[in-house]
Short mmCIF file of C-alpha atoms in Angstrom, two decimals:
data_model
loop_
_atom_site.label_atom_id
_atom_site.label_comp_id
_atom_site.label_asym_id
_atom_site.label_seq_id
_atom_site.Cartn_x
_atom_site.Cartn_y
_atom_site.Cartn_z
CA MET H 1 102.81 83.92 118.70
CA ALA H 2 99.86 85.90 117.40
CA ALA H 3 96.42 84.32 117.52
CA SER H 4 95.39 82.45 114.38
CA VAL H 5 92.37 83.69 112.44
CA TRP H 6 91.47 80.26 111.04
CA SER H 7 92.49 76.65 111.57
CA GLY H 8 91.67 73.64 109.48
CA SER H 9 93.27 71.62 106.70
CA ILE H 10 94.46 72.11 103.13
CA THR H 11 92.75 69.39 101.13
CA LEU H 12 94.12 68.26 97.78
CA SER H 13 92.47 65.14 96.38
CA LEU H 14 93.14 62.56 99.13
CA ILE H 15 95.82 64.68 100.83
CA SER H 16 94.94 66.59 104.01
CA ILE H 17 97.43 68.98 105.60
CA PRO H 18 96.45 70.52 108.97
CA ILE H 19 97.30 74.24 109.05
CA LYS H 20 96.60 77.55 110.77
CA LEU H 21 96.23 80.94 109.09
CA TYR H 22 97.58 84.17 110.55
CA ALA H 23 96.91 87.65 109.24
CA ALA H 24 99.98 88.65 107.21
CA ALA H 25 99.20 92.26 106.32
CA ARG H 26 96.38 94.55 107.32
CA ALA H 27 95.98 98.31 107.10
CA GLN H 28 96.90 100.15 110.28
CA ARG H 29 95.23 103.46 110.88
CA THR H 30 95.03 106.03 113.64
CA TYR H 31 91.30 106.47 114.02
CA LEU H 32 89.71 109.76 115.01
CA HIS H 33 86.35 109.67 116.81
CA GLN H 34 83.50 112.17 116.71
CA ILE H 35 83.66 114.34 119.82
CA HIS H 36 81.04 116.73 121.21
CA LYS H 37 82.88 120.04 121.14
CA GLU H 38 81.03 121.45 124.15
CA CYS H 39 82.14 118.81 126.66
CA ASN H 40 84.85 116.75 124.89
CA SER H 41 82.72 113.58 125.12
CA ARG H 42 82.67 110.93 122.41
CA VAL H 43 79.39 110.82 120.51
CA ARG H 44 77.99 107.30 120.17
CA GLN H 45 75.55 105.90 117.64
CA PRO H 46 72.37 104.61 119.35
CA LEU H 47 70.22 101.79 117.94
CA PHE H 48 66.93 103.55 117.29
CA CYS H 49 63.80 102.12 115.69
CA PRO H 50 61.84 104.88 113.90
CA THR H 51 58.64 102.76 113.73
CA CYS H 52 58.53 101.93 117.45
CA ASN H 53 59.99 105.38 118.23
CA ARG H 54 62.37 104.02 120.85
CA PHE H 55 65.94 102.81 121.39
CA VAL H 56 66.40 99.04 121.12
CA ASP H 57 68.82 96.57 122.72
CA ARG H 58 71.26 94.54 120.63
CA GLY H 59 69.38 91.39 121.68
CA GLU H 60 66.41 92.63 119.61
CA ILE H 61 68.48 92.91 116.44
CA VAL H 62 68.44 90.35 113.59
CA LYS H 63 69.99 90.56 110.15
CA GLY H 64 67.92 91.13 107.05
CA TYR H 65 68.25 91.44 103.27
CA GLU H 66 66.33 94.29 101.63
CA PHE H 67 64.71 92.80 98.49
CA ASP H 68 62.48 95.84 97.95
CA GLU H 69 62.28 99.29 99.51
CA GLY H 70 61.41 98.76 103.18
CA GLN H 71 60.88 95.00 102.63
CA TYR H 72 63.32 92.57 104.26
CA VAL H 73 63.95 88.84 104.44
CA LEU H 74 64.91 88.22 108.08
CA MET H 75 67.60 85.70 109.05
CA GLU H 76 68.57 84.39 112.44
CA GLU H 77 72.26 84.13 113.37
CA LYS H 78 72.02 80.32 113.74
CA GLU H 79 70.65 80.05 110.19
CA ILE H 80 73.62 81.97 108.79
CA LYS H 81 76.11 79.86 110.75
CA LYS H 82 74.65 76.64 109.34
CA LEU H 83 75.41 77.82 105.80
CA ALA H 84 79.14 77.93 106.52
CA ALA H 85 79.35 74.81 108.67
CA ALA H 86 80.05 72.33 105.86
CA SER H 87 83.31 73.88 104.61
CA SER H 88 84.46 75.91 107.57
CA ARG H 89 87.37 73.57 108.38
CA ALA H 90 88.70 72.80 104.91
CA LEU H 91 90.74 74.93 102.52
CA GLU H 92 90.13 72.90 99.38
CA ILE H 93 92.51 73.36 96.45
CA VAL H 94 90.26 73.15 93.41
CA ALA H 95 92.78 74.01 90.67
CA PHE H 96 96.31 75.17 89.91
CA SER H 97 97.29 78.10 87.69
CA LYS H 98 100.50 79.70 86.52
CA LEU H 99 101.27 82.72 88.68
CA LYS H 100 102.06 84.89 85.65
CA GLU H 101 98.55 84.30 84.30
CA ILE H 102 96.81 85.88 87.31
CA ASP H 103 96.11 89.59 87.30
CA PRO H 104 97.21 90.98 90.72
CA ILE H 105 93.86 92.80 90.97
CA PHE H 106 92.34 89.44 91.98
CA PHE H 107 94.54 89.08 95.07
CA ASP H 108 92.61 89.44 98.31
CA SER H 109 93.95 89.67 101.87
CA SER H 110 97.25 87.94 102.60
CA TYR H 111 97.81 85.33 105.30
CA PHE H 112 100.72 83.40 106.77
CA CYS H 113 100.03 79.68 106.44
CA ILE H 114 101.67 77.57 109.17
CA PRO H 115 101.44 73.75 109.04
CA GLU H 116 100.74 71.74 112.16
CA ASP H 117 103.46 69.27 113.23
CA SER H 118 101.72 66.33 111.57
CA GLY H 119 101.52 68.18 108.25
CA LYS H 120 104.99 69.76 107.98
CA LYS H 121 106.47 67.30 105.48
CA ALA H 122 103.44 67.27 103.19
CA TYR H 123 103.30 71.07 103.33
CA GLN H 124 106.96 71.43 102.37
CA VAL H 125 106.55 69.01 99.47
CA LEU H 126 103.53 70.98 98.21
CA THR H 127 105.16 74.42 98.49
CA LYS H 128 108.41 73.20 96.86
CA ALA H 129 106.44 71.76 93.95
CA LEU H 130 104.58 75.05 93.54
CA GLU H 131 107.84 77.01 93.53
CA ASP H 132 109.47 74.68 90.99
CA THR H 133 106.51 74.89 88.63
CA GLU H 134 105.88 78.62 89.22
CA THR H 135 102.31 77.63 89.98
CA VAL H 136 99.79 78.68 92.62
CA GLY H 137 96.92 76.72 94.08
CA ILE H 138 93.43 78.18 93.87
CA GLY H 139 91.67 77.21 97.06
CA LYS H 140 88.28 77.90 98.59
CA LEU H 141 87.19 78.05 102.19
CA SER H 142 84.48 79.52 104.37
CA MET H 143 85.61 82.00 107.02
CA HIS H 144 83.76 84.69 108.96
CA GLN H 145 80.50 83.69 107.26
CA ARG H 146 81.86 84.31 103.79
CA ASP H 147 83.06 82.03 101.00
CA TYR H 148 86.58 82.78 99.80
CA THR H 149 88.51 81.55 96.78
CA VAL H 150 91.76 82.95 98.24
CA MET H 151 91.19 85.84 95.84
CA TYR H 152 88.39 88.13 94.76
CA PHE H 153 85.49 86.61 92.85
CA PRO H 154 85.10 87.89 89.26
CA ASN H 155 81.86 89.70 90.12
CA GLU H 156 83.77 91.63 92.82
CA ILE H 157 86.18 93.12 90.29
CA ARG H 158 84.88 96.49 89.18
CA GLU H 159 84.92 97.58 85.58
CA LEU H 160 85.68 101.06 84.30
CA PRO H 161 85.04 101.49 80.57
CA GLN H 162 87.65 104.24 80.27
CA PHE H 163 90.45 102.09 81.74
CA GLY H 164 92.92 100.79 79.16
CA VAL H 165 91.35 102.79 76.34
CA LEU H 166 94.10 105.00 74.95
CA GLU H 167 93.51 107.65 72.36
CA PRO H 168 95.85 107.43 69.36
CA VAL H 169 98.71 109.85 69.86
CA SER H 170 101.97 110.47 68.09
CA VAL H 171 104.84 109.34 70.34
CA LYS H 172 108.24 110.71 69.41
CA SER H 173 111.09 108.23 69.62
CA GLN H 174 113.17 110.76 71.57
CA GLU H 175 110.40 111.16 74.16
CA LEU H 176 110.20 107.40 74.61
CA LYS H 177 113.99 107.09 74.86
CA LEU H 178 114.27 109.82 77.50
CA THR H 179 111.38 108.29 79.48
CA GLU H 180 113.10 104.90 79.45
CA GLN H 181 116.34 106.57 80.60
CA LEU H 182 114.48 108.25 83.46
CA ILE H 183 112.93 104.91 84.47
CA GLY H 184 116.37 103.30 84.39
CA GLN H 185 117.81 106.10 86.51
CA LEU H 186 115.16 105.63 89.18
CA THR H 187 115.13 101.81 89.11
CA GLU H 188 116.45 100.19 92.28
CA PRO H 189 116.01 96.92 94.22
CA PHE H 190 112.63 96.67 95.92
CA LYS H 191 113.06 97.66 99.57
CA PRO H 192 109.63 97.67 101.25
CA LYS H 193 111.01 98.94 104.56
CA GLN H 194 111.79 102.32 103.01
CA TYR H 195 108.11 103.03 102.39
CA HIS H 196 106.02 104.43 105.22
CA ASN H 197 102.54 105.79 105.70
CA GLU H 198 103.69 109.38 106.05
CA PHE H 199 100.22 110.78 106.68
CA GLN H 200 99.69 108.41 109.62
CA GLN H 201 103.12 109.34 111.01
CA ARG H 202 102.31 113.04 110.78
CA LEU H 203 98.91 112.42 112.35
CA ARG H 204 100.48 110.58 115.30
CA LYS H 205 103.00 113.43 115.69
CA LEU H 206 100.16 115.95 115.68
CA ILE H 207 98.29 113.98 118.36
CA GLU H 208 101.40 113.67 120.56
CA THR H 209 102.18 117.38 120.20
CA LYS H 210 98.65 118.41 121.12
CA GLN H 211 98.71 116.04 124.12
CA GLU H 212 101.76 117.93 125.36
CA GLY H 213 99.89 121.23 125.00
CA LYS H 214 102.33 122.63 122.45
CA SER H 215 101.61 124.71 119.36
CA VAL H 216 101.43 122.85 116.08
CA GLU H 217 103.18 123.87 112.87
CA ILE H 218 101.30 123.12 109.68
CA GLY H 219 102.98 123.55 106.31
CA SER H 220 101.24 125.21 103.39
CA GLU H 221 99.62 123.08 100.74
CA PRO H 222 102.07 122.31 97.92
CA LYS H 223 101.50 124.31 94.77
CA ARG H 224 100.60 122.42 91.66
CA ALA H 225 103.50 122.06 89.26
CA PRO H 226 103.14 124.09 86.05
CA VAL H 227 102.42 122.21 82.83
CA ILE H 228 105.48 122.35 80.59
CA ASP H 229 106.69 120.69 77.42
CA MET H 230 107.29 116.95 77.98
CA MET H 231 110.71 116.93 76.33
CA THR H 232 111.82 119.83 78.51
CA ALA H 233 110.48 118.12 81.65
CA LEU H 234 112.22 114.82 80.82
CA LYS H 235 115.56 116.50 80.16
CA LYS H 236 115.34 118.48 83.41
CA SER H 237 114.41 115.34 85.36
CA LEU H 238 117.37 113.40 83.95
CA ALA H 239 119.76 116.27 84.61
CA ALA H 240 118.52 116.62 88.20
CA GLY H 241 119.50 113.05 89.11
CA PRO H 242 117.65 110.33 91.08
CA SER H 243 117.71 111.97 94.52
CA THR H 244 116.27 115.23 93.22
CA SER H 245 113.60 113.43 91.23
CA ARG H 246 112.46 111.48 94.29
CA ASN H 247 112.72 114.18 96.92
CA GLY H 248 112.35 117.45 95.07
CA ARG H 249 108.76 117.91 96.05
CA GLU H 250 109.49 117.28 99.74
CA ARG H 251 112.37 119.77 99.70
CA GLY H 252 110.18 122.29 97.97
CA GLN H 253 107.61 121.94 100.70
CA ALA H 254 110.24 122.31 103.39
CA LYS H 255 111.19 125.76 102.07
CA GLU H 256 107.68 127.07 102.65
CA LYS H 257 107.22 128.91 105.91
CA PRO H 258 104.98 126.87 108.22
CA LYS H 259 101.90 128.30 109.81
CA LYS H 260 101.23 128.06 113.54
CA LEU H 261 98.01 126.71 114.90
CA ALA H 262 96.92 127.41 118.44
CA VAL H 263 96.11 124.35 120.55
CA ALA H 264 92.88 124.23 122.54
CA ARG H 265 93.56 122.58 125.89
CA LYS H 266 91.06 120.02 127.14
CA ALA H 267 88.84 121.33 129.87
CA SER H 268 89.41 119.58 133.19
#
């Protein structure tokens, strides 16, 4: 089994349920490093102090908060750890809320919660009660030197004045009807396995091809679709059918003649 990222207990009033948390979903990326073109060596970032005019070791580094330009409050690692010590082993449920009342924008990282043997029954009772009442528990814990409320804090949610502000426009009933028909035509059961990070897949393919010393084919950038009358566009989309609506752009790209890019072999 994968290593847990946190272990402790769910606390609810006088109830304590020992659990472990495992990362449920995290972004996976193929990372590209900065390489010195002359010798194919990876460029590294040194720790350099401009005042002392020399490179420094990591043992000389402390953390600091800049309260004014060039002015810092310095903090030792042991001081920071003490701040989290009190609650680092308890995921305290402080309230319950109806799931439908929570805007998904507040959801933070997801975790698998696994009860320890001694807490399995209590955990099942709690989760069954939450399911039956369509309720979620709002908990708080300290992990990785940060306080969490199992969601984003309100001050972490950004505001954009333009969002949700719609200018008054005249919507034709026929336009709305055709749009609803198009939505119905494209509606299907949610199947998460059919979605893939296509850019990352293409990037991995590019890396593998270059490792083999082969030439790489790169398609042309897709042309922007022309702006046409909405009614005309809706009617054409409905007539084309679901498969064309979903994949038309990909097929259009496939028709374009790819360009070849020469591969520079790594110097031995």
